[in-house]
Short mmCIF file of C-alpha atoms in Angstrom, two decimals:
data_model
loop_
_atom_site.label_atom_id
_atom_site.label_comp_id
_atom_site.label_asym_id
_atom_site.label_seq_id
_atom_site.Cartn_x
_atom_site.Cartn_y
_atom_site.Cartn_z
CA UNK W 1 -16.00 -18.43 -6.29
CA UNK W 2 -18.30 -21.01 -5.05
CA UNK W 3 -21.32 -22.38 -7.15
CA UNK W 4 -24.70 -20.49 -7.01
CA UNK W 5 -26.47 -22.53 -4.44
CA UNK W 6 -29.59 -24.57 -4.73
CA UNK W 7 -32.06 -26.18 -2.41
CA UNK W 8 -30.20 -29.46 -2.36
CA UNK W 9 -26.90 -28.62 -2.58
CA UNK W 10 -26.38 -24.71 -0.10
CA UNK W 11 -22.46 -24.57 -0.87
CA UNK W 12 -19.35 -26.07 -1.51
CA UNK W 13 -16.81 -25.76 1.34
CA UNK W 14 -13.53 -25.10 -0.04
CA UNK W 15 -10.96 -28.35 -1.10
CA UNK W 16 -9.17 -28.10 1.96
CA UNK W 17 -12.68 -29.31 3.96
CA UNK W 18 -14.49 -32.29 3.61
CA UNK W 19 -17.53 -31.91 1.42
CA UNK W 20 -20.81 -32.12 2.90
CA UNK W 21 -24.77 -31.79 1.41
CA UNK W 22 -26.70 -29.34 3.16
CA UNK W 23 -30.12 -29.83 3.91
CA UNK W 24 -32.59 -27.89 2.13
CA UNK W 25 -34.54 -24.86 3.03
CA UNK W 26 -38.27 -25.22 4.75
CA UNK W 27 -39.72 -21.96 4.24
CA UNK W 28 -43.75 -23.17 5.39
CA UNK W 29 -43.47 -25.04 8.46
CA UNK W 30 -46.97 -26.55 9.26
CA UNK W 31 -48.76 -25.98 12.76
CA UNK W 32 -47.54 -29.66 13.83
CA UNK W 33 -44.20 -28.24 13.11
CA UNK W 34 -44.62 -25.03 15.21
CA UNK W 35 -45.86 -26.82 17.99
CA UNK W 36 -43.09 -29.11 17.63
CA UNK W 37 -40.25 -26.30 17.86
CA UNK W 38 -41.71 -24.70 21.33
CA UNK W 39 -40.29 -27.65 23.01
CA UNK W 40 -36.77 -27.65 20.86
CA UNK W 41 -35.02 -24.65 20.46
CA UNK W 42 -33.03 -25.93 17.64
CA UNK W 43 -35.52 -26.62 15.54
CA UNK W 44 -37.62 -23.55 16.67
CA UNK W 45 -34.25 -21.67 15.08
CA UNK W 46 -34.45 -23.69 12.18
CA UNK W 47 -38.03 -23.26 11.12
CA UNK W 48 -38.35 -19.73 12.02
CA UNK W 49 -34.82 -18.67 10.16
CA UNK W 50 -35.98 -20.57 7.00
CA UNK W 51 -39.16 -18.95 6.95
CA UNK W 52 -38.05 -15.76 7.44
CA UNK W 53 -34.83 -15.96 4.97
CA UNK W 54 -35.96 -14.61 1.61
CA UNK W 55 -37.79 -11.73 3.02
CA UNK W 56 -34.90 -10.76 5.82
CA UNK W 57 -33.54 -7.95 4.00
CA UNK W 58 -36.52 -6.38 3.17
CA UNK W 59 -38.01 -6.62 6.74
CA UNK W 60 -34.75 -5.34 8.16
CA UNK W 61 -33.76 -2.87 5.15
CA UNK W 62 -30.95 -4.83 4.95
CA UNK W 63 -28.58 -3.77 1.70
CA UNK W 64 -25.35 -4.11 0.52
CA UNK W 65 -24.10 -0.24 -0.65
CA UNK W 66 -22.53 2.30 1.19
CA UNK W 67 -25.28 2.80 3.63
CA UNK W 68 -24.90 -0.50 5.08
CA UNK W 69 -21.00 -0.74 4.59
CA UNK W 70 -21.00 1.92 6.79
CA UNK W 71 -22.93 0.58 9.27
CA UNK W 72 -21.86 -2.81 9.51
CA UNK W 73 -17.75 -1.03 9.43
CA UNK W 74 -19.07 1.66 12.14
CA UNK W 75 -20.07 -1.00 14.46
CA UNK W 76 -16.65 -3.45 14.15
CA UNK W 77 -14.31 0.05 14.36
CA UNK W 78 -16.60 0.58 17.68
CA UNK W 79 -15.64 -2.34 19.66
CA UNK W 80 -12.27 -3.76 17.96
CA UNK W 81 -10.96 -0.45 17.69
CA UNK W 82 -8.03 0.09 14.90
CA UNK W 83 -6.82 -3.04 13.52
CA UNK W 84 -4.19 -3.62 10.72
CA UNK W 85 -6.06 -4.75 7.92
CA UNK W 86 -7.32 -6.62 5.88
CA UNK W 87 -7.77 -9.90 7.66
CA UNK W 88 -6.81 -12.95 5.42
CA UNK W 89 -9.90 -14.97 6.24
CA UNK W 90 -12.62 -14.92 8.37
CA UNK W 91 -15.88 -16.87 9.16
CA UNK W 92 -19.68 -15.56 10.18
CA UNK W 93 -21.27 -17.52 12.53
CA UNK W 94 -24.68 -17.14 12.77
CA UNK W 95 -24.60 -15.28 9.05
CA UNK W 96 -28.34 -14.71 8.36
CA UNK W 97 -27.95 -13.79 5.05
CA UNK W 98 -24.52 -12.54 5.09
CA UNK W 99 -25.26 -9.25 6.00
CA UNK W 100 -22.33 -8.74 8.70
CA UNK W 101 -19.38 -10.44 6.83
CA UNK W 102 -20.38 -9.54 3.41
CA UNK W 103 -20.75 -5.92 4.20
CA UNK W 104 -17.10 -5.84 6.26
CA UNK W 105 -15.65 -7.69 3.12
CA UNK W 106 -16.56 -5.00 0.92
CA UNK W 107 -15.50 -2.23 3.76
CA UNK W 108 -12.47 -3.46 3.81
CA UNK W 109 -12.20 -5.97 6.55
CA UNK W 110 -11.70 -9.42 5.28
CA UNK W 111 -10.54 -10.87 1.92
CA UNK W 112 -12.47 -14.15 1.91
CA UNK W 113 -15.05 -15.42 4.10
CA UNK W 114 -16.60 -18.87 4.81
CA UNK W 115 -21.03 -18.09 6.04
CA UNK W 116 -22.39 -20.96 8.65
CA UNK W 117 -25.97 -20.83 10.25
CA UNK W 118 -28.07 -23.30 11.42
CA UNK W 119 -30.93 -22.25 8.52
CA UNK W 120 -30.23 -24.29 5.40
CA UNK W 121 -32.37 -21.21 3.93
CA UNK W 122 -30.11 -18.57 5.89
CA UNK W 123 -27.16 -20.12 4.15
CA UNK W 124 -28.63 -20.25 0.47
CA UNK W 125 -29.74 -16.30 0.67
CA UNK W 126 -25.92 -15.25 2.33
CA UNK W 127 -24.59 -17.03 -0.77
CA UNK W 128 -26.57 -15.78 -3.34
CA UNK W 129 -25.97 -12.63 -1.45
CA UNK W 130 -21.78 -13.02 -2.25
CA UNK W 131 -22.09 -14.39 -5.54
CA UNK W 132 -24.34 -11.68 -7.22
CA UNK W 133 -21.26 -9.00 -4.77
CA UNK W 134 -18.69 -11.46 -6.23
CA UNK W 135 -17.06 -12.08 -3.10
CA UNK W 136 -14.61 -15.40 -2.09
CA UNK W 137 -17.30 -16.59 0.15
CA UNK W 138 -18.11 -20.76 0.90
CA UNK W 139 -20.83 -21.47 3.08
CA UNK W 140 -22.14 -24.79 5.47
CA UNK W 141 -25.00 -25.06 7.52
CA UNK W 142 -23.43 -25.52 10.75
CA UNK W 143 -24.05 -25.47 14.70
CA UNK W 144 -22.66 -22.85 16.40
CA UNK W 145 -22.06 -25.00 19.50
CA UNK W 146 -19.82 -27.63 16.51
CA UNK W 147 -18.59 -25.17 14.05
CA UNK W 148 -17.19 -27.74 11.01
CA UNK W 149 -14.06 -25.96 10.27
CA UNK W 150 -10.28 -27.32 11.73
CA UNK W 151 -8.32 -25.70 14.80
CA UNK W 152 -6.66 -22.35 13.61
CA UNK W 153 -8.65 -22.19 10.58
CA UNK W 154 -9.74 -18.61 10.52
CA UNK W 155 -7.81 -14.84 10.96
CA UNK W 156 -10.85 -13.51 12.35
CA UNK W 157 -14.58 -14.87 13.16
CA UNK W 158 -17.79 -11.95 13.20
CA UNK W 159 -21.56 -12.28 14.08
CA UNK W 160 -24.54 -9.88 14.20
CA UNK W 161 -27.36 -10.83 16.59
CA UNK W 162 -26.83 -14.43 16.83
CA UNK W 163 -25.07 -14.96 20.70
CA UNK W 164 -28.42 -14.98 21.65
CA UNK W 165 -30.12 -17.23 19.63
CA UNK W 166 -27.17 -19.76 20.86
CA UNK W 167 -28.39 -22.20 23.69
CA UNK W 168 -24.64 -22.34 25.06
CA UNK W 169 -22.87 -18.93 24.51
CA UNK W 170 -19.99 -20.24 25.91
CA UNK W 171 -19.48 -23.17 24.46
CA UNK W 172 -19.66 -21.32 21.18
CA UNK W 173 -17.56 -18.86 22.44
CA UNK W 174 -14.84 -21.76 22.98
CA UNK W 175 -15.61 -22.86 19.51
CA UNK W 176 -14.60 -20.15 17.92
CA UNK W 177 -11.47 -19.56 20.15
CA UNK W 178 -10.52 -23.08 18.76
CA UNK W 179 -11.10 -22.01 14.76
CA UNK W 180 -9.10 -19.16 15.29
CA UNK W 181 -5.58 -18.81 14.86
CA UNK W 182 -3.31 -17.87 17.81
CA UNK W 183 -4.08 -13.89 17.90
CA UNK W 184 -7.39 -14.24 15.62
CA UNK W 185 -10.21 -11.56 16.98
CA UNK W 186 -13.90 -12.20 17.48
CA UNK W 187 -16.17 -9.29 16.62
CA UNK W 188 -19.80 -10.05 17.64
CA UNK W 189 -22.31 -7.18 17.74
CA UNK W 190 -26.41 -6.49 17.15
CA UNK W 191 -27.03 -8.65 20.61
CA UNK W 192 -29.36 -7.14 22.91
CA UNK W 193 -29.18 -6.12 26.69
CA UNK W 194 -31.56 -7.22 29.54
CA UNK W 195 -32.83 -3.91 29.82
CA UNK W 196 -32.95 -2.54 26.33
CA UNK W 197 -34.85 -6.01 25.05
CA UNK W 198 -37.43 -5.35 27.64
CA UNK W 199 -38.46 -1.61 26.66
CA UNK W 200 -38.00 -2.92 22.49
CA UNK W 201 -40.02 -5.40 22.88
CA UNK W 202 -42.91 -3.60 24.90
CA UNK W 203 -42.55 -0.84 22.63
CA UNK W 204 -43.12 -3.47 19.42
CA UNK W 205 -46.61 -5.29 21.19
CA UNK W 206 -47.76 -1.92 21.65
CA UNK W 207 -47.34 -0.97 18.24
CA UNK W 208 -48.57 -4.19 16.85
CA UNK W 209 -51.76 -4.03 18.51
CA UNK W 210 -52.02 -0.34 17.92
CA UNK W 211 -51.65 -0.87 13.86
CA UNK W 212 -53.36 -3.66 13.75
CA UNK W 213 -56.49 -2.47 15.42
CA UNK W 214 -56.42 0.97 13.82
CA UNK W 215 -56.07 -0.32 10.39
CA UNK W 216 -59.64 -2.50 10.85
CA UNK W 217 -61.15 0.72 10.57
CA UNK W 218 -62.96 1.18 7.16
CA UNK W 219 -61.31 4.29 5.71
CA UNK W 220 -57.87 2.88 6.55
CA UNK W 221 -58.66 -0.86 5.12
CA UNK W 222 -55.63 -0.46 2.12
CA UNK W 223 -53.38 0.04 4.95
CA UNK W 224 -54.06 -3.21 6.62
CA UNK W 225 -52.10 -6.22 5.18
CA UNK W 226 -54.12 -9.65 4.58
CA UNK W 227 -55.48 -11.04 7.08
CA UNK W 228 -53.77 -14.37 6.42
CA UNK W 229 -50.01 -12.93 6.41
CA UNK W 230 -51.34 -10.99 9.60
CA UNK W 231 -51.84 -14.67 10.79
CA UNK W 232 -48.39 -15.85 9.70
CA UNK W 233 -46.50 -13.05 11.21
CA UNK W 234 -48.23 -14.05 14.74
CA UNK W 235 -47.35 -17.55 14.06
CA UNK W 236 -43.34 -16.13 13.65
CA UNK W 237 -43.64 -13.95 16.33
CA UNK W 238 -44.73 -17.04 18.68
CA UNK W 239 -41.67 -18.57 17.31
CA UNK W 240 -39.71 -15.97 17.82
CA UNK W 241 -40.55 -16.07 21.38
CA UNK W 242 -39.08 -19.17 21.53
CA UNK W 243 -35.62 -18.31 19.32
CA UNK W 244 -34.87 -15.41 21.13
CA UNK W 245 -32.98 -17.36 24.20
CA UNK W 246 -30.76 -14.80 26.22
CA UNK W 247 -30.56 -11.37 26.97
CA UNK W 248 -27.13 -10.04 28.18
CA UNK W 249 -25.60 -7.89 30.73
CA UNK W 250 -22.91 -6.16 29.04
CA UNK W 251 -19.94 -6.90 32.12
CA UNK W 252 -21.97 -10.61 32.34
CA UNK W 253 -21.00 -11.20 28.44
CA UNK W 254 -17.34 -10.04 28.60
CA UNK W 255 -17.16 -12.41 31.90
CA UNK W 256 -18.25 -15.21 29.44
CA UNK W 257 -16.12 -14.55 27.19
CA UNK W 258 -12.79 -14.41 29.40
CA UNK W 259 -14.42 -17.60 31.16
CA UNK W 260 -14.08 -19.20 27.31
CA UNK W 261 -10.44 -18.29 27.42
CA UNK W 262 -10.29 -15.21 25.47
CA UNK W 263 -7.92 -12.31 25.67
CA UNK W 264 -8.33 -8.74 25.36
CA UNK W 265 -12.19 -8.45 26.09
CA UNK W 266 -13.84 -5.91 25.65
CA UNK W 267 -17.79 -5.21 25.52
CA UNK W 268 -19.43 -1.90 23.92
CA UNK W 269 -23.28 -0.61 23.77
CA UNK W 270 -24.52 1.57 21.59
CA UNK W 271 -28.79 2.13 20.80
CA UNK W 272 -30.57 3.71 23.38
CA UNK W 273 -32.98 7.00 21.87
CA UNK W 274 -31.99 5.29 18.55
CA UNK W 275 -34.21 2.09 19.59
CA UNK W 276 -37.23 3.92 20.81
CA UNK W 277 -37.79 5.03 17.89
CA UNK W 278 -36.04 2.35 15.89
CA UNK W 279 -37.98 -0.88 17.15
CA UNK W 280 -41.60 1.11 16.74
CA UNK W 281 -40.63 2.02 13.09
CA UNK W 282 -39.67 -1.72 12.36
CA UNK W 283 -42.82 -3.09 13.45
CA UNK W 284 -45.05 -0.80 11.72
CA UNK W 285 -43.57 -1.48 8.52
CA UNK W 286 -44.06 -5.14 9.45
CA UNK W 287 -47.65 -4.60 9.95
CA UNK W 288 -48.74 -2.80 6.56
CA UNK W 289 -48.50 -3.45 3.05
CA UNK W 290 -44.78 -2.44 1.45
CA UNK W 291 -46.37 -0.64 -0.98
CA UNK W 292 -47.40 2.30 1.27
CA UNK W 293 -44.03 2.84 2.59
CA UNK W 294 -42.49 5.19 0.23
CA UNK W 295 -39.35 6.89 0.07
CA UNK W 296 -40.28 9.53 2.22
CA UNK W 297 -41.36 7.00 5.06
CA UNK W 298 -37.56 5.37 3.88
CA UNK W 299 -36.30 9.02 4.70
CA UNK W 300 -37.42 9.61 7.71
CA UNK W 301 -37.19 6.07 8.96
CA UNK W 302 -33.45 6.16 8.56
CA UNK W 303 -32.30 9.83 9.29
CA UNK W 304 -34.43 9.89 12.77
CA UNK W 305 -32.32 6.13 13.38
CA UNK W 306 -29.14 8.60 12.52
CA UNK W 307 -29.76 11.85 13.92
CA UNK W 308 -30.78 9.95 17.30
CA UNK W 309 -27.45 7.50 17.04
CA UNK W 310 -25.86 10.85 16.52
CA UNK W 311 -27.46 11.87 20.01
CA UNK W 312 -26.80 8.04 21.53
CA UNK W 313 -23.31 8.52 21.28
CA UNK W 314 -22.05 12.14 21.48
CA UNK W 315 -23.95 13.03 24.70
CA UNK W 316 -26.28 9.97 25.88
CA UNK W 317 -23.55 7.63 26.26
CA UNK W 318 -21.63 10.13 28.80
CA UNK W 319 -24.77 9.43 31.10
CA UNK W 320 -26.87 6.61 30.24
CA UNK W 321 -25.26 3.21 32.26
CA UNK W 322 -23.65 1.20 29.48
CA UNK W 323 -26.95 -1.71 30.43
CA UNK W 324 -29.75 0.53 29.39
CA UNK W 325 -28.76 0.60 25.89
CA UNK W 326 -30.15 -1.79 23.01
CA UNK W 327 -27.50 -3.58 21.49
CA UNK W 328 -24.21 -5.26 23.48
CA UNK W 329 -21.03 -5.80 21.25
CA UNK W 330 -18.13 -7.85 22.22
CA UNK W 331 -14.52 -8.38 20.99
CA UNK W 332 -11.56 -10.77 22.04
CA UNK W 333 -8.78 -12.34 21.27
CA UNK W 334 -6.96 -15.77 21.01
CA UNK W 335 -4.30 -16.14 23.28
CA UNK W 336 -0.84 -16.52 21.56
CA UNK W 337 0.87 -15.22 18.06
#
């Protein structure tokens, strides 16, 4: 098990890889720095993903039990299909804080994993994350575009929502073809469509603005959040802007990802009532103070998100074009056993 992380030193990449000292986390990024990252996306995904790192799984309910197990196992089962299992080793790209891999490790999926993101303060989190889960995880901070691990290194390679924070999907996509052995998968998923990112994101201005201009109302004053980390969320949110690169055409992805080289492809959507409610629900709780969310806001936050996935896929799927819904997820295969 690698070493708890700190700022200076993220992870240890295992003997067979050259060690390497991570950068460390910068959680504040000053306005020079803001500016800065509107003209370089790289650094705009640096800044933003450090900032946002030790409060990701909060803002995202993001856990590491059974309901998220689940989840993150529902959605690889939904576009790999059965697979034998488990995978001898397999890489996140893109990990966040670990949420994808970590969660499939304990479903089931993988037995050891390796974490790389372009965050330094992505990295530290997803390795804290596996060493309080005790899972064989190592971790780099790492390009997607120049992923730091040898030709037919990895059994299987995963990522949730990063494709389109990528600036060249497929080059990536060729990456990770290379770091997988002959007849290694690729599971990505969480990525979101053309048409589903343009009603979410409507959908969370409106309820921004609606929340924020409600709660300056005097009676309703302890529901409204500092003014300052009302500033600092807009300052995100303009970086955000500039993270969030692509939006993807479900048949355009899986023509990528053939175009890379891959075998076997195979795109999936899932999302669509699910999101209308889902993306409104997210940014209200980003928009009021934690403490008045209580488990019965918890309760019905996450059983509407289930009963209307319920809906998504039993009956809206059979009618709704495969575009229209939120999230795209894609799977392939390297040619040759």
């Amino acid at each position: 098990m690698t070493a708890s992380p700190t700022d200076d030193d993220i992870a240890t990449p295992p003997a067979a890889e050259e060690a390497v000292m991570d950068p460390a986390p910068r959680p504040h990024a000053t306005a020079e720095e803001v500016e800065a990252a509107r003209k370089d996306t790289k650094l705009a995904q640096v800044l933003y993903h450090d900032w946002e790192a030790e409060t990701y799984d909060d803002k995202w309910s993001i856990s590491y039990d059974e309901r998220c197990i689940d989840y993150a196992r529902g959605r690889f089962d939904a576009v790999a299909g059965d697979q034998p299992l488990p995978y001898e080793r397999a890489l996140e790209l893109g990990c966040g804080t670990g949420f994808f891999l970590l969660n499939l490790m304990q479903g089931g999926v993988a037995k050891t994993g390796s974490v790389t993101d372009l965050s330094p303060g992505m990295v530290k989190v997803a390795m804290r994350n596996a060493e309080n889960l005790g899972l064989p995880v190592d971790g780099r901070v790492a390009d997607a575009e120049t992923i730091p691990y040898e030709d037919n290194t990895f059994d299987l390679v995963v990522g949730h929502a990063v494709l389109h924070h990528i600036p060249d999907v497929e080059k990536s996509l060729r990456e990770v073809l290379r770091v997988l052995k002959p007849g290694g998968r690729f599971v990505f998923a969480g990525e979101p469509t053309t048409v589903g990112n343009f009603y979410a994101r409507w959908l969370g201005r409106a309820t921004w603005e609606a929340t924020t201009t409600v709660t300056k109302l005097p009676f309703l004053a302890d529901w409204r959040r500092p003014q300052e980390e009302l500033d600092e969320s807009s300052r995100a949110a303009a970086l955000e802007a500039v993270v969030d690169i692509h939006t993807f055409d479900p048949t355009d992805l899986e023509n990528m990802a053939k175009s890379a080289g891959a075998d076997e492809v195979h795109a999936a959507t899932e999302e669509f009532a699910a999101a209308l409610l889902g993306w409104p629900v997210r940014t209200f709780e980003a928009a009021v103070p934690q403490e008045k969310l209580g488990w019965g806001w918890g309760r019905f936050a996450f059983g509407g998100w289930k009963t209307l996935s319920w809906v998504d896929e039993k009956i809206l799927r059979h009618v709704v074009p495969r575009g229209f819904f939120y999230n795209v997820m894609i799977t392939g295969v390297k040619p040759g056993n």
